[in-house]
Amino acid sequence: MKLVSKQTISDELANCLLPGPVTLMFERLPTLPAEFNPGVANVACRVPDCPIVSMICRKLGQPLAQTSANVSGSPLNPTSIDHFKDLQPYIDLILDNGQIVSTGEGSTIVDLTVESKFRIVRSGCAEKETMKTLKSFGLTEIS
């Protein structure tokens, strides 16, 4: 995250939240290429608890930049390869690692752009646990 964003939380807190079903949003650094989400002030970072993704990142020696698994604003949280039909013309690669066991909710998205504060952008599947962890580290919620 430190490579692409102004990290406002400790590594200890980040390690409590990630890997897992949480997406952390920070202010992007100017060193992040302009072609990556042009015109957007923030960048969202997620480390899924997925062995294949971890293995790919280890082999590459760097993180992956990837899009969300659905169209922005879509309620669909894909759980099988068939759910990607509409996106296939726009993406370079889909890795099919089998059926995903899911509640159908996406990750919990947390805005951490303000030091010592947080705002839940999307409830997702880990909202309660994420809020509890953030508060245990002294962060306060922006309403």
PDB file of C-alpha atoms in Angstrom:
ATOM      1  CA  MET A   1       0.000   0.000   0.000  1.00  0.00           C
ATOM      2  CA  LYS A   2       2.860   2.350   0.779  1.00  0.00           C
ATOM      3  CA  LEU A   3       4.000   2.135  -2.850  1.00  0.00           C
ATOM      4  CA  VAL A   4       0.791   3.698  -4.163  1.00  0.00           C
ATOM      5  CA  SER A   5      -0.884   5.546  -1.293  1.00  0.00           C
ATOM      6  CA  LYS A   6      -0.480   7.841   1.680  1.00  0.00           C
ATOM      7  CA  GLN A   7      -1.020   5.205   4.374  1.00  0.00           C
ATOM      8  CA  THR A   8      -2.755   6.713   7.422  1.00  0.00           C
ATOM      9  CA  ILE A   9      -2.794   3.569   9.578  1.00  0.00           C
ATOM     10  CA  SER A  10      -0.091   1.544  11.275  1.00  0.00           C
ATOM     11  CA  ASP A  11       1.286  -1.611   9.707  1.00  0.00           C
ATOM     12  CA  GLU A  12      -0.040  -3.447  12.772  1.00  0.00           C
ATOM     13  CA  LEU A  13      -3.611  -2.330  12.026  1.00  0.00           C
ATOM     14  CA  ALA A  14      -3.220  -3.088   8.316  1.00  0.00           C
ATOM     15  CA  ASN A  15      -2.032  -6.595   9.219  1.00  0.00           C
ATOM     16  CA  CYS A  16      -5.120  -7.111  11.411  1.00  0.00           C
ATOM     17  CA  LEU A  17      -7.417  -6.269   8.482  1.00  0.00           C
ATOM     18  CA  LEU A  18      -5.512  -7.883   5.620  1.00  0.00           C
ATOM     19  CA  PRO A  19      -5.549 -10.372   4.057  1.00  0.00           C
ATOM     20  CA  GLY A  20      -9.301 -10.613   4.175  1.00  0.00           C
ATOM     21  CA  PRO A  21     -12.597  -9.294   2.809  1.00  0.00           C
ATOM     22  CA  VAL A  22     -11.729  -5.634   3.446  1.00  0.00           C
ATOM     23  CA  THR A  23     -10.764  -2.918   0.953  1.00  0.00           C
ATOM     24  CA  LEU A  24      -8.822   0.045   2.350  1.00  0.00           C
ATOM     25  CA  MET A  25      -9.047   3.418   0.607  1.00  0.00           C
ATOM     26  CA  PHE A  26      -6.233   5.967   0.897  1.00  0.00           C
ATOM     27  CA  GLU A  27      -5.128   9.139  -0.865  1.00  0.00           C
ATOM     28  CA  ARG A  28      -3.115   8.095  -3.902  1.00  0.00           C
ATOM     29  CA  LEU A  29       0.518   9.124  -4.245  1.00  0.00           C
ATOM     30  CA  PRO A  30       1.532  11.283  -7.221  1.00  0.00           C
ATOM     31  CA  THR A  31       3.980   8.515  -8.194  1.00  0.00           C
ATOM     32  CA  LEU A  32       1.064   6.236  -9.109  1.00  0.00           C
ATOM     33  CA  PRO A  33       0.850   6.361 -12.926  1.00  0.00           C
ATOM     34  CA  ALA A  34      -1.801   8.783 -14.182  1.00  0.00           C
ATOM     35  CA  GLU A  35      -3.280   6.038 -16.412  1.00  0.00           C
ATOM     36  CA  PHE A  36      -4.309   4.121 -13.300  1.00  0.00           C
ATOM     37  CA  ASN A  37      -7.791   5.454 -12.469  1.00  0.00           C
ATOM     38  CA  PRO A  38      -7.230   8.905 -14.039  1.00  0.00           C
ATOM     39  CA  GLY A  39      -8.831  11.821 -12.244  1.00  0.00           C
ATOM     40  CA  VAL A  40      -9.456   9.837  -9.056  1.00  0.00           C
ATOM     41  CA  ALA A  41      -7.836  11.216  -5.880  1.00  0.00           C
ATOM     42  CA  ASN A  42      -7.894   7.950  -3.932  1.00  0.00           C
ATOM     43  CA  VAL A  43      -6.769   4.382  -4.432  1.00  0.00           C
ATOM     44  CA  ALA A  44      -8.337   1.286  -2.884  1.00  0.00           C
ATOM     45  CA  CYS A  45      -6.115  -1.571  -1.710  1.00  0.00           C
ATOM     46  CA  ARG A  46      -7.251  -5.119  -1.037  1.00  0.00           C
ATOM     47  CA  VAL A  47      -5.328  -8.256  -0.133  1.00  0.00           C
ATOM     48  CA  PRO A  48      -7.690 -11.199  -0.599  1.00  0.00           C
ATOM     49  CA  ASP A  49      -7.191 -14.302   1.496  1.00  0.00           C
ATOM     50  CA  CYS A  50      -6.640 -16.311  -1.675  1.00  0.00           C
ATOM     51  CA  PRO A  51      -3.667 -18.663  -2.083  1.00  0.00           C
ATOM     52  CA  ILE A  52      -3.512 -18.318  -5.889  1.00  0.00           C
ATOM     53  CA  VAL A  53      -3.375 -14.507  -5.735  1.00  0.00           C
ATOM     54  CA  SER A  54      -0.721 -14.645  -2.990  1.00  0.00           C
ATOM     55  CA  MET A  55       1.344 -17.086  -5.057  1.00  0.00           C
ATOM     56  CA  ILE A  56       1.149 -14.892  -8.177  1.00  0.00           C
ATOM     57  CA  CYS A  57       2.249 -11.806  -6.208  1.00  0.00           C
ATOM     58  CA  ARG A  58       5.144 -13.730  -4.615  1.00  0.00           C
ATOM     59  CA  LYS A  59       6.292 -15.011  -8.024  1.00  0.00           C
ATOM     60  CA  LEU A  60       6.055 -11.512  -9.537  1.00  0.00           C
ATOM     61  CA  GLY A  61       7.698  -9.912  -6.517  1.00  0.00           C
ATOM     62  CA  GLN A  62       5.124  -7.117  -6.528  1.00  0.00           C
ATOM     63  CA  PRO A  63       1.414  -6.463  -6.011  1.00  0.00           C
ATOM     64  CA  LEU A  64      -1.202  -6.771  -8.733  1.00  0.00           C
ATOM     65  CA  ALA A  65      -3.290  -3.875  -9.971  1.00  0.00           C
ATOM     66  CA  GLN A  66      -6.721  -5.134 -10.878  1.00  0.00           C
ATOM     67  CA  THR A  67     -10.260  -3.993 -11.251  1.00  0.00           C
ATOM     68  CA  SER A  68     -13.219  -4.906  -9.125  1.00  0.00           C
ATOM     69  CA  ALA A  69     -14.955  -8.196  -9.862  1.00  0.00           C
ATOM     70  CA  ASN A  70     -18.110  -6.380 -10.938  1.00  0.00           C
ATOM     71  CA  VAL A  71     -19.240  -3.252 -12.730  1.00  0.00           C
ATOM     72  CA  SER A  72     -19.181  -0.267 -10.366  1.00  0.00           C
ATOM     73  CA  GLY A  73     -22.513   0.064  -8.599  1.00  0.00           C
ATOM     74  CA  SER A  74     -23.642  -3.431  -9.572  1.00  0.00           C
ATOM     75  CA  PRO A  75     -25.185  -5.484  -6.765  1.00  0.00           C
ATOM     76  CA  LEU A  76     -23.734  -8.678  -8.269  1.00  0.00           C
ATOM     77  CA  ASN A  77     -20.799 -10.185  -6.391  1.00  0.00           C
ATOM     78  CA  PRO A  78     -19.542 -12.850  -8.799  1.00  0.00           C
ATOM     79  CA  THR A  79     -19.230 -16.354  -7.373  1.00  0.00           C
ATOM     80  CA  SER A  80     -18.673 -18.322 -10.585  1.00  0.00           C
ATOM     81  CA  ILE A  81     -16.964 -17.862 -13.949  1.00  0.00           C
ATOM     82  CA  ASP A  82     -20.373 -17.479 -15.640  1.00  0.00           C
ATOM     83  CA  HIS A  83     -20.960 -14.218 -13.767  1.00  0.00           C
ATOM     84  CA  PHE A  84     -18.129 -12.565 -15.731  1.00  0.00           C
ATOM     85  CA  LYS A  85     -19.811 -12.865 -19.158  1.00  0.00           C
ATOM     86  CA  ASP A  86     -20.618  -9.142 -19.390  1.00  0.00           C
ATOM     87  CA  LEU A  87     -17.083  -8.137 -18.381  1.00  0.00           C
ATOM     88  CA  GLN A  88     -15.157 -10.515 -20.657  1.00  0.00           C
ATOM     89  CA  PRO A  89     -14.836  -8.076 -23.589  1.00  0.00           C
ATOM     90  CA  TYR A  90     -13.151  -5.536 -21.284  1.00  0.00           C
ATOM     91  CA  ILE A  91     -10.627  -7.637 -19.365  1.00  0.00           C
ATOM     92  CA  ASP A  92      -7.415  -9.409 -20.281  1.00  0.00           C
ATOM     93  CA  LEU A  93      -7.516 -12.395 -17.965  1.00  0.00           C
ATOM     94  CA  ILE A  94      -9.885 -14.368 -15.754  1.00  0.00           C
ATOM     95  CA  LEU A  95      -8.471 -17.009 -13.423  1.00  0.00           C
ATOM     96  CA  ASP A  96     -11.025 -19.694 -12.606  1.00  0.00           C
ATOM     97  CA  ASN A  97     -10.135 -21.183  -9.240  1.00  0.00           C
ATOM     98  CA  GLY A  98     -13.483 -22.959  -8.875  1.00  0.00           C
ATOM     99  CA  GLN A  99     -16.737 -22.014  -7.190  1.00  0.00           C
ATOM    100  CA  ILE A 100     -16.461 -19.271  -4.581  1.00  0.00           C
ATOM    101  CA  VAL A 101     -18.242 -19.873  -1.302  1.00  0.00           C
ATOM    102  CA  SER A 102     -19.722 -16.484  -0.542  1.00  0.00           C
ATOM    103  CA  THR A 103     -22.560 -14.731   1.213  1.00  0.00           C
ATOM    104  CA  GLY A 104     -23.020 -12.713  -1.972  1.00  0.00           C
ATOM    105  CA  GLU A 105     -21.763  -9.568  -0.264  1.00  0.00           C
ATOM    106  CA  GLY A 106     -18.626  -7.869  -1.500  1.00  0.00           C
ATOM    107  CA  SER A 107     -15.716  -6.713   0.599  1.00  0.00           C
ATOM    108  CA  THR A 108     -16.198  -4.024   3.210  1.00  0.00           C
ATOM    109  CA  ILE A 109     -14.754  -0.776   1.816  1.00  0.00           C
ATOM    110  CA  VAL A 110     -13.253   1.651   4.334  1.00  0.00           C
ATOM    111  CA  ASP A 111     -12.183   5.230   3.564  1.00  0.00           C
ATOM    112  CA  LEU A 112      -9.019   5.935   5.576  1.00  0.00           C
ATOM    113  CA  THR A 113      -7.993   9.173   3.850  1.00  0.00           C
ATOM    114  CA  VAL A 114      -8.329  11.193   7.077  1.00  0.00           C
ATOM    115  CA  GLU A 115      -5.749  10.480   9.796  1.00  0.00           C
ATOM    116  CA  SER A 116      -7.247   8.686  12.858  1.00  0.00           C
ATOM    117  CA  LYS A 117     -10.708   8.501  11.264  1.00  0.00           C
ATOM    118  CA  PHE A 118     -12.642   6.092   9.073  1.00  0.00           C
ATOM    119  CA  ARG A 119     -15.814   5.996   7.008  1.00  0.00           C
ATOM    120  CA  ILE A 120     -17.528   2.841   5.780  1.00  0.00           C
ATOM    121  CA  VAL A 121     -18.062   3.309   2.033  1.00  0.00           C
ATOM    122  CA  ARG A 122     -19.674  -0.113   1.512  1.00  0.00           C
ATOM    123  CA  SER A 123     -20.914  -2.357   4.318  1.00  0.00           C
ATOM    124  CA  GLY A 124     -19.835  -5.615   2.753  1.00  0.00           C
ATOM    125  CA  CYS A 125     -19.390  -8.919   4.517  1.00  0.00           C
ATOM    126  CA  ALA A 126     -16.979  -7.793   7.252  1.00  0.00           C
ATOM    127  CA  GLU A 127     -18.390  -4.466   8.458  1.00  0.00           C
ATOM    128  CA  LYS A 128     -18.912  -5.274  12.146  1.00  0.00           C
ATOM    129  CA  GLU A 129     -15.547  -6.989  12.611  1.00  0.00           C
ATOM    130  CA  THR A 130     -13.757  -4.235  10.654  1.00  0.00           C
ATOM    131  CA  MET A 131     -15.353  -1.432  12.694  1.00  0.00           C
ATOM    132  CA  LYS A 132     -14.473  -3.220  15.934  1.00  0.00           C
ATOM    133  CA  THR A 133     -10.841  -3.565  14.832  1.00  0.00           C
ATOM    134  CA  LEU A 134     -10.577   0.070  13.684  1.00  0.00           C
ATOM    135  CA  LYS A 135     -12.060   1.354  16.948  1.00  0.00           C
ATOM    136  CA  SER A 136      -9.749  -0.889  19.005  1.00  0.00           C
ATOM    137  CA  PHE A 137      -6.849   1.001  17.377  1.00  0.00           C
ATOM    138  CA  GLY A 138      -8.374   4.352  18.388  1.00  0.00           C
ATOM    139  CA  LEU A 139      -9.886   5.395  15.065  1.00  0.00           C
ATOM    140  CA  THR A 140     -13.214   7.224  15.153  1.00  0.00           C
ATOM    141  CA  GLU A 141     -16.004   6.949  12.621  1.00  0.00           C
ATOM    142  CA  ILE A 142     -16.903   9.850  10.349  1.00  0.00           C
ATOM    143  CA  SER A 143     -20.680   9.976  10.052  1.00  0.00           C
TER     144      SER A 143
END
